[in-house]
JSON list of C-alpha atoms in Angstrom, two decimals:
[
{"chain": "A", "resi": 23, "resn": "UNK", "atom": "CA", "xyz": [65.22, -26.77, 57.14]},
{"chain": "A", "resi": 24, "resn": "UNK", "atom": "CA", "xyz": [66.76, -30.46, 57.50]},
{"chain": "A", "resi": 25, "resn": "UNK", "atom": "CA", "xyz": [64.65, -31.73, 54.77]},
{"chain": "A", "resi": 26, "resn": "UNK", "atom": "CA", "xyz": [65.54, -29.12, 52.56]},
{"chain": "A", "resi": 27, "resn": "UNK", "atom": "CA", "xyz": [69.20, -29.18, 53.49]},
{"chain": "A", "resi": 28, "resn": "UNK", "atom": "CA", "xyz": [69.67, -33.17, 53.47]},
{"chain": "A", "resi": 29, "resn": "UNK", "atom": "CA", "xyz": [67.96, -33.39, 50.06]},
{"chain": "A", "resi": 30, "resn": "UNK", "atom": "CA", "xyz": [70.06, -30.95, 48.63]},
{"chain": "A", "resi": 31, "resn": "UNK", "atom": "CA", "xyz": [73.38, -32.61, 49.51]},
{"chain": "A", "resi": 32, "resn": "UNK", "atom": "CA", "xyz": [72.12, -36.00, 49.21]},
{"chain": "A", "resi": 33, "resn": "UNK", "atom": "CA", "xyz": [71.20, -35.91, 45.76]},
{"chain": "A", "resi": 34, "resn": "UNK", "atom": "CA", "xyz": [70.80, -39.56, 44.34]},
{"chain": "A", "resi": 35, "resn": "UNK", "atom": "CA", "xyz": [71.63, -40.68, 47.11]},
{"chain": "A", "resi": 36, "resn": "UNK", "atom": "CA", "xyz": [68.52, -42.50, 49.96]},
{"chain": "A", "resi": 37, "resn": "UNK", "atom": "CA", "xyz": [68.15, -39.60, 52.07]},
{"chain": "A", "resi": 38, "resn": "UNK", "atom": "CA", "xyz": [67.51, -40.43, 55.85]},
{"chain": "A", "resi": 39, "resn": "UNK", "atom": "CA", "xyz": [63.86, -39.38, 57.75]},
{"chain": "A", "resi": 40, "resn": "UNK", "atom": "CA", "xyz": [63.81, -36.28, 59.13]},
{"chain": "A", "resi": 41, "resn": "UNK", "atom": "CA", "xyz": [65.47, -35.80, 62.56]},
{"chain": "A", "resi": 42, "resn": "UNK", "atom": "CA", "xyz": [66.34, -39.82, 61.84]},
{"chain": "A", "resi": 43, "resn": "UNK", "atom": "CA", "xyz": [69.49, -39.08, 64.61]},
{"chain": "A", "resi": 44, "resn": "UNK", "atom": "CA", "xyz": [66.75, -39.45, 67.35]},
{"chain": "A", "resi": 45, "resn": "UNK", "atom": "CA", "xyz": [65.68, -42.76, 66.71]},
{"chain": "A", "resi": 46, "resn": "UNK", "atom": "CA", "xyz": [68.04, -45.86, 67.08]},
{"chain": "A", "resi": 47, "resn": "UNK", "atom": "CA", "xyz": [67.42, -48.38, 64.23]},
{"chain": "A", "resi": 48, "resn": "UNK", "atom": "CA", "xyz": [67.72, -45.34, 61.80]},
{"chain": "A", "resi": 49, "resn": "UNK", "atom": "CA", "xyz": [70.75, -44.16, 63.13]},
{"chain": "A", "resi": 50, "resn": "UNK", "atom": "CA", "xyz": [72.53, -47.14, 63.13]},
{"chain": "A", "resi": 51, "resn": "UNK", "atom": "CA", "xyz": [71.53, -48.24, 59.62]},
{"chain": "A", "resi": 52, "resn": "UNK", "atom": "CA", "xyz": [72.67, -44.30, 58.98]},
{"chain": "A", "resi": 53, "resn": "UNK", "atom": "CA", "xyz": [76.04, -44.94, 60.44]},
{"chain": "A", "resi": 54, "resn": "UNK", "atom": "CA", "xyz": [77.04, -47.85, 59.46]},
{"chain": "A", "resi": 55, "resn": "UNK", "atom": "CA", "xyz": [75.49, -48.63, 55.70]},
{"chain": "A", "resi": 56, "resn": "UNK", "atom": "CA", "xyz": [77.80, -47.30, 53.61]},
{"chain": "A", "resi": 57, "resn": "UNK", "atom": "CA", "xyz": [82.16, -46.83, 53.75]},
{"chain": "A", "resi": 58, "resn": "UNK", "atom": "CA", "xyz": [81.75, -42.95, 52.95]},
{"chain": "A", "resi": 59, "resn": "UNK", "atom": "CA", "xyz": [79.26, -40.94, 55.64]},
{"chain": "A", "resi": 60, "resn": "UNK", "atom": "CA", "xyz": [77.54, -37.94, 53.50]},
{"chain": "A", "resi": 61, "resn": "UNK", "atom": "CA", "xyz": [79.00, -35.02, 53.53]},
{"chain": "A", "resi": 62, "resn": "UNK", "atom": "CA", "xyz": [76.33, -32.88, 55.23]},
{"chain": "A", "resi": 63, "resn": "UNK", "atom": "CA", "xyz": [74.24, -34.10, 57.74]},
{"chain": "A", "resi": 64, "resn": "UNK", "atom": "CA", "xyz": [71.39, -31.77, 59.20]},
{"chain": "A", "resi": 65, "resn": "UNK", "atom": "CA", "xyz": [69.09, -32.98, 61.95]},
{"chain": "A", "resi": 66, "resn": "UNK", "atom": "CA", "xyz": [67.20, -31.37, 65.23]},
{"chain": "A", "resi": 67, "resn": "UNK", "atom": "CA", "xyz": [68.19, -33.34, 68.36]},
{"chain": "A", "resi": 68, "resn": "UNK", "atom": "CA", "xyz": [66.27, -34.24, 70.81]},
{"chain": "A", "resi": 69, "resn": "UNK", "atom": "CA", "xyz": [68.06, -34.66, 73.93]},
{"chain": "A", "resi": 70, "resn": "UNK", "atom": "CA", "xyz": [72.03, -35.56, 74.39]},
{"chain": "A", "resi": 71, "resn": "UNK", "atom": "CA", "xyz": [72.45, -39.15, 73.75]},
{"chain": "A", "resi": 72, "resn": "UNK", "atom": "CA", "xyz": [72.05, -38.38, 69.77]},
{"chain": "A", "resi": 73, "resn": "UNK", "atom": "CA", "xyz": [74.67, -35.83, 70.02]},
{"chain": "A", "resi": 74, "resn": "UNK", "atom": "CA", "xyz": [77.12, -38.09, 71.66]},
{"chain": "A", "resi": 75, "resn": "UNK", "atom": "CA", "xyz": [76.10, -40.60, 69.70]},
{"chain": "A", "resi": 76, "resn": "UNK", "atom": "CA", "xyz": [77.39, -38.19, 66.60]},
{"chain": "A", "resi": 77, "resn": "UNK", "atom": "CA", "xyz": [80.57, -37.41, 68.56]},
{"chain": "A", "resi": 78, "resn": "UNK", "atom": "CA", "xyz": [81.41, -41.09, 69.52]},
{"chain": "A", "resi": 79, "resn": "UNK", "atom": "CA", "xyz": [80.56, -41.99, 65.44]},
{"chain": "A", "resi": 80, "resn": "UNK", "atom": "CA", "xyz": [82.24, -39.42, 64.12]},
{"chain": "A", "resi": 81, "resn": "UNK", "atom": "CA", "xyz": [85.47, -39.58, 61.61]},
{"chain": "A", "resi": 82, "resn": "UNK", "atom": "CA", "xyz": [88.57, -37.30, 62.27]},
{"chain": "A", "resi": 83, "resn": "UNK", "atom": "CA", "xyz": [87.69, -35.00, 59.80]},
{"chain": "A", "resi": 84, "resn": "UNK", "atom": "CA", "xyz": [83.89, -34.72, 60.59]},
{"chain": "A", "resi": 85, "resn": "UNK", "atom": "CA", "xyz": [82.87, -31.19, 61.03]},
{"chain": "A", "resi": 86, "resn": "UNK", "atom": "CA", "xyz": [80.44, -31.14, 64.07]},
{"chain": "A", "resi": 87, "resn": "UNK", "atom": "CA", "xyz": [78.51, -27.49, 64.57]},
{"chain": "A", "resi": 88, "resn": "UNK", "atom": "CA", "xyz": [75.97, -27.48, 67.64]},
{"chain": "A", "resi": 89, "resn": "UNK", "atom": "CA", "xyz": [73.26, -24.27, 67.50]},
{"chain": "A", "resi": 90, "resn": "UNK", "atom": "CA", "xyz": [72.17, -24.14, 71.44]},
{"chain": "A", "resi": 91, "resn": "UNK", "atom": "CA", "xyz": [68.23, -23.09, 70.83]},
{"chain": "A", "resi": 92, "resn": "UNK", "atom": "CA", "xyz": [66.42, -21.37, 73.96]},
{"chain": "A", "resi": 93, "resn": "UNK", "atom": "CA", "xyz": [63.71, -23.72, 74.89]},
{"chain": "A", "resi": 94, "resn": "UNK", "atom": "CA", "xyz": [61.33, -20.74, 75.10]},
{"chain": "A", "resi": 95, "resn": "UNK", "atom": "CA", "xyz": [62.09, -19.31, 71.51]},
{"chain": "A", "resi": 96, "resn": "UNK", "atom": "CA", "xyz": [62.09, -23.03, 70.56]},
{"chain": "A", "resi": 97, "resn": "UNK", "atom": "CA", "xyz": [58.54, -23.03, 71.81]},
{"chain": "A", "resi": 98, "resn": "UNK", "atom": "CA", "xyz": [56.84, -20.17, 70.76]},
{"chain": "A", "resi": 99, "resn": "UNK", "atom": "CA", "xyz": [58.30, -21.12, 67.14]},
{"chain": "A", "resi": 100, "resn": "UNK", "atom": "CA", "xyz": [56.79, -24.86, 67.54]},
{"chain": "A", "resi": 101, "resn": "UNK", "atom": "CA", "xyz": [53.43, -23.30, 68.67]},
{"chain": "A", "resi": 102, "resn": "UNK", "atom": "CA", "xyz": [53.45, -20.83, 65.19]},
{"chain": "A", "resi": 103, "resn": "UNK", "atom": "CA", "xyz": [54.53, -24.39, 63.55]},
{"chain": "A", "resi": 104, "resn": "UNK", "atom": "CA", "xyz": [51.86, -26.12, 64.75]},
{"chain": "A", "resi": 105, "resn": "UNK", "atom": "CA", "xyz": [49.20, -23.88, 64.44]},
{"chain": "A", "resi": 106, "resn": "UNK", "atom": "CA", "xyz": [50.20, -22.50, 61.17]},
{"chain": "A", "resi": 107, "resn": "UNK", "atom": "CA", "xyz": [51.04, -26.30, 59.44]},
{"chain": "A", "resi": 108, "resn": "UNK", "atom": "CA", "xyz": [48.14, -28.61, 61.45]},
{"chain": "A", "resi": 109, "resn": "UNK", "atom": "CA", "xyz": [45.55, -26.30, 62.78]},
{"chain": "A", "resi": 110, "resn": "UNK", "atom": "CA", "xyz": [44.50, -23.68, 61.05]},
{"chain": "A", "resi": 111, "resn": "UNK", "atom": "CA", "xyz": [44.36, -26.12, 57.62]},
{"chain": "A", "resi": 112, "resn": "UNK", "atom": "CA", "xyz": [40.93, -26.94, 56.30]},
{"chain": "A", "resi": 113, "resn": "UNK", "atom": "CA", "xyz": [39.89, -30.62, 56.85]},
{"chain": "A", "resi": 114, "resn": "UNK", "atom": "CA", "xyz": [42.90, -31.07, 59.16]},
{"chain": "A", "resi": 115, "resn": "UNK", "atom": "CA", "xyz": [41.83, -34.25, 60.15]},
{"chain": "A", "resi": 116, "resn": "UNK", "atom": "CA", "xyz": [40.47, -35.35, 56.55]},
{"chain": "A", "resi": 117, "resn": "UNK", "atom": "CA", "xyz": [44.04, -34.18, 55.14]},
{"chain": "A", "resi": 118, "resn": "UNK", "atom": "CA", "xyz": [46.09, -36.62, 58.25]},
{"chain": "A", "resi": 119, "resn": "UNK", "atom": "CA", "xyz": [47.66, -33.51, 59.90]},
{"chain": "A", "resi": 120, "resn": "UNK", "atom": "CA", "xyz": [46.21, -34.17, 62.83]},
{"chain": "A", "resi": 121, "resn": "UNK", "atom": "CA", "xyz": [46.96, -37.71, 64.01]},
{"chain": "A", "resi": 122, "resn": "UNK", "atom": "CA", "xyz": [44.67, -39.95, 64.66]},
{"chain": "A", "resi": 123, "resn": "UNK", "atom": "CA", "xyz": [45.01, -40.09, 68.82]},
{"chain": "A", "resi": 124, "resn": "UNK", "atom": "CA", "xyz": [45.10, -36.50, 68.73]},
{"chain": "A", "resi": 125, "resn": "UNK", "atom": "CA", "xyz": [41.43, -35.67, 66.35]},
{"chain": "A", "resi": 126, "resn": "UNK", "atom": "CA", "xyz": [39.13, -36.09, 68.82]},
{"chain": "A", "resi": 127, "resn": "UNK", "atom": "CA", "xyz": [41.02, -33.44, 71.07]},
{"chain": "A", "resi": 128, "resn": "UNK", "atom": "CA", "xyz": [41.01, -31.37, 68.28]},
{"chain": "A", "resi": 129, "resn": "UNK", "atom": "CA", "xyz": [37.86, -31.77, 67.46]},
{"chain": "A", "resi": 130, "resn": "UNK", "atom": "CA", "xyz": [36.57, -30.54, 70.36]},
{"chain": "A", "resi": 131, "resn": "UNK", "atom": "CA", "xyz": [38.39, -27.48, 70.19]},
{"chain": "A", "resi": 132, "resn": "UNK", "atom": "CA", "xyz": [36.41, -26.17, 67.60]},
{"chain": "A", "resi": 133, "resn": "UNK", "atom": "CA", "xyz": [38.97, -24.55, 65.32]},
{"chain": "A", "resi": 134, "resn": "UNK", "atom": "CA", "xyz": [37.82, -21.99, 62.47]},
{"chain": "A", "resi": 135, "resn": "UNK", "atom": "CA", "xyz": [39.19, -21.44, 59.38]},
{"chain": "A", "resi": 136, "resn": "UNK", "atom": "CA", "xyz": [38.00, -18.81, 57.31]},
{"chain": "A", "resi": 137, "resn": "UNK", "atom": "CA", "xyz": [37.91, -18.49, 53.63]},
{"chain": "A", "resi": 138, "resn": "UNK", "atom": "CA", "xyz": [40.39, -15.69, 54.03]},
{"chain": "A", "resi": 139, "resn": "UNK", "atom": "CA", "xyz": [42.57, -17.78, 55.89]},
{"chain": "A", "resi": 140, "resn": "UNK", "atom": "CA", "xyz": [42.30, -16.43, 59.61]},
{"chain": "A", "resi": 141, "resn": "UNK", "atom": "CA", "xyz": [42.43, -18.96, 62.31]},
{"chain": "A", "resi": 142, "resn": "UNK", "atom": "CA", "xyz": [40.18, -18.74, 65.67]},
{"chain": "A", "resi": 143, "resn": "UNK", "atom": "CA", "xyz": [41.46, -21.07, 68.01]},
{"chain": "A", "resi": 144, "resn": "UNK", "atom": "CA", "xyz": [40.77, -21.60, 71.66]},
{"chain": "A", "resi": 145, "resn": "UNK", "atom": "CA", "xyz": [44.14, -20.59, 73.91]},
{"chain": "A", "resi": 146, "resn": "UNK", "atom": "CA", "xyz": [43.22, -21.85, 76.90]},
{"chain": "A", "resi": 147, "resn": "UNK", "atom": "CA", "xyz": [42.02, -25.35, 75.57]},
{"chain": "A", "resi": 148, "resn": "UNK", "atom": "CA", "xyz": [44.97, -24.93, 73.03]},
{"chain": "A", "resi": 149, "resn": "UNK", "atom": "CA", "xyz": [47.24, -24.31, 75.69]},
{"chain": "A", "resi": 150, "resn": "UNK", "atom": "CA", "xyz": [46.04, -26.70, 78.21]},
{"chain": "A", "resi": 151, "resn": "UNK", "atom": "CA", "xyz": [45.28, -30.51, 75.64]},
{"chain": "A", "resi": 152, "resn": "UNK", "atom": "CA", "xyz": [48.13, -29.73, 73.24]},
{"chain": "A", "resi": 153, "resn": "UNK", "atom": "CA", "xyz": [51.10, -27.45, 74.37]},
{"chain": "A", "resi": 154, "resn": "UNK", "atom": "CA", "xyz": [51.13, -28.80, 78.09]},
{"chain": "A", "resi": 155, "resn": "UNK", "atom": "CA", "xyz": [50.60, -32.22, 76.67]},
{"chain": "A", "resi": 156, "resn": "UNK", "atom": "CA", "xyz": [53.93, -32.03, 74.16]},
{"chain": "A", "resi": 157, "resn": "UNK", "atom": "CA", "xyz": [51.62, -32.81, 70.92]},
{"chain": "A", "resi": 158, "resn": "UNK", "atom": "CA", "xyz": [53.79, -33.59, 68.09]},
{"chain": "A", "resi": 159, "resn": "UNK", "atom": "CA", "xyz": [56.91, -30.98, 67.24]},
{"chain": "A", "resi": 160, "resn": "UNK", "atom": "CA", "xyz": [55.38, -29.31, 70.76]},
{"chain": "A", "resi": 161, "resn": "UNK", "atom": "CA", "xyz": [56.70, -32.26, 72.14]},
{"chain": "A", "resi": 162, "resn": "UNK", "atom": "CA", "xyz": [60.58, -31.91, 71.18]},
{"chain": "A", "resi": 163, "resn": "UNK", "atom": "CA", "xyz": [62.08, -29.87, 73.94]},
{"chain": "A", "resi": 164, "resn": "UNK", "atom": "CA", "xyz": [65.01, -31.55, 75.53]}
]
């Protein structure tokens, strides 16, 4: 949703990485680059300091809407994420959705894809080497 949403109101314009509000150089090349802030700026946040961050940069007539997520929905709809977008994708590895720290681990959790596109993959290894360990967008819950 941020991509879309950033690219869309930032036409012509550098758009930022993805969920760039998390990470410190980015925002503060973000912030204070240009005279006139873009009108729109989408990102997930990852804890508080971002948001105060936002807050504290913020101009008086910056718009600022906060969507509270509940960690569990957030969850099950990273798990779908991550199983739908690097799992259950032929040649995951070949194809770099699966980092490179991460392929061995997957490897050995001997994920099938089938030609019709059904996944088979192990919950309790699942569960245990990637959810409990926060792997990638698993990893994002403040």
């Amino acid at each position: 949703f941020t991509s879309e949403c950033m690219s869309a109101t930032m036409a012509g314009v550098r758009r930022p990485p993805d969920n760039f509000i998390n990470r410190e150089p980015r925002k503060k090349t973000f912030f204070h680059d240009s005279l006139e802030p873009p009108r729109l700026v989408a990102s997930h946040l990852s804890g508080r300091q971002p948001l105060l961050d936002l807050i504290r940069h913020s101009t008086p007539k910056t718009l600022i809407i906060y969507i509270y997520r509940d960690p569990t929905d957030r969850l099950m709809s990273a798990i779908r994420y991550v199983l739908k977008r690097r799992f259950c994708v032929k040649d995951a590895v070949e194809r770099g959705w699966m980092p490179p720290r991460s392929a061995k681990e997957y490897e050995k959790l001997n994920v099938t894809v089938n030609d019709d596109g059904t996944c088979l993959v192990p919950e309790r290894q699942f569960l245990a080497r990637f959810v409990a360990t926060g792997f990638a967008e698993l990893g994002y819950n403040p």
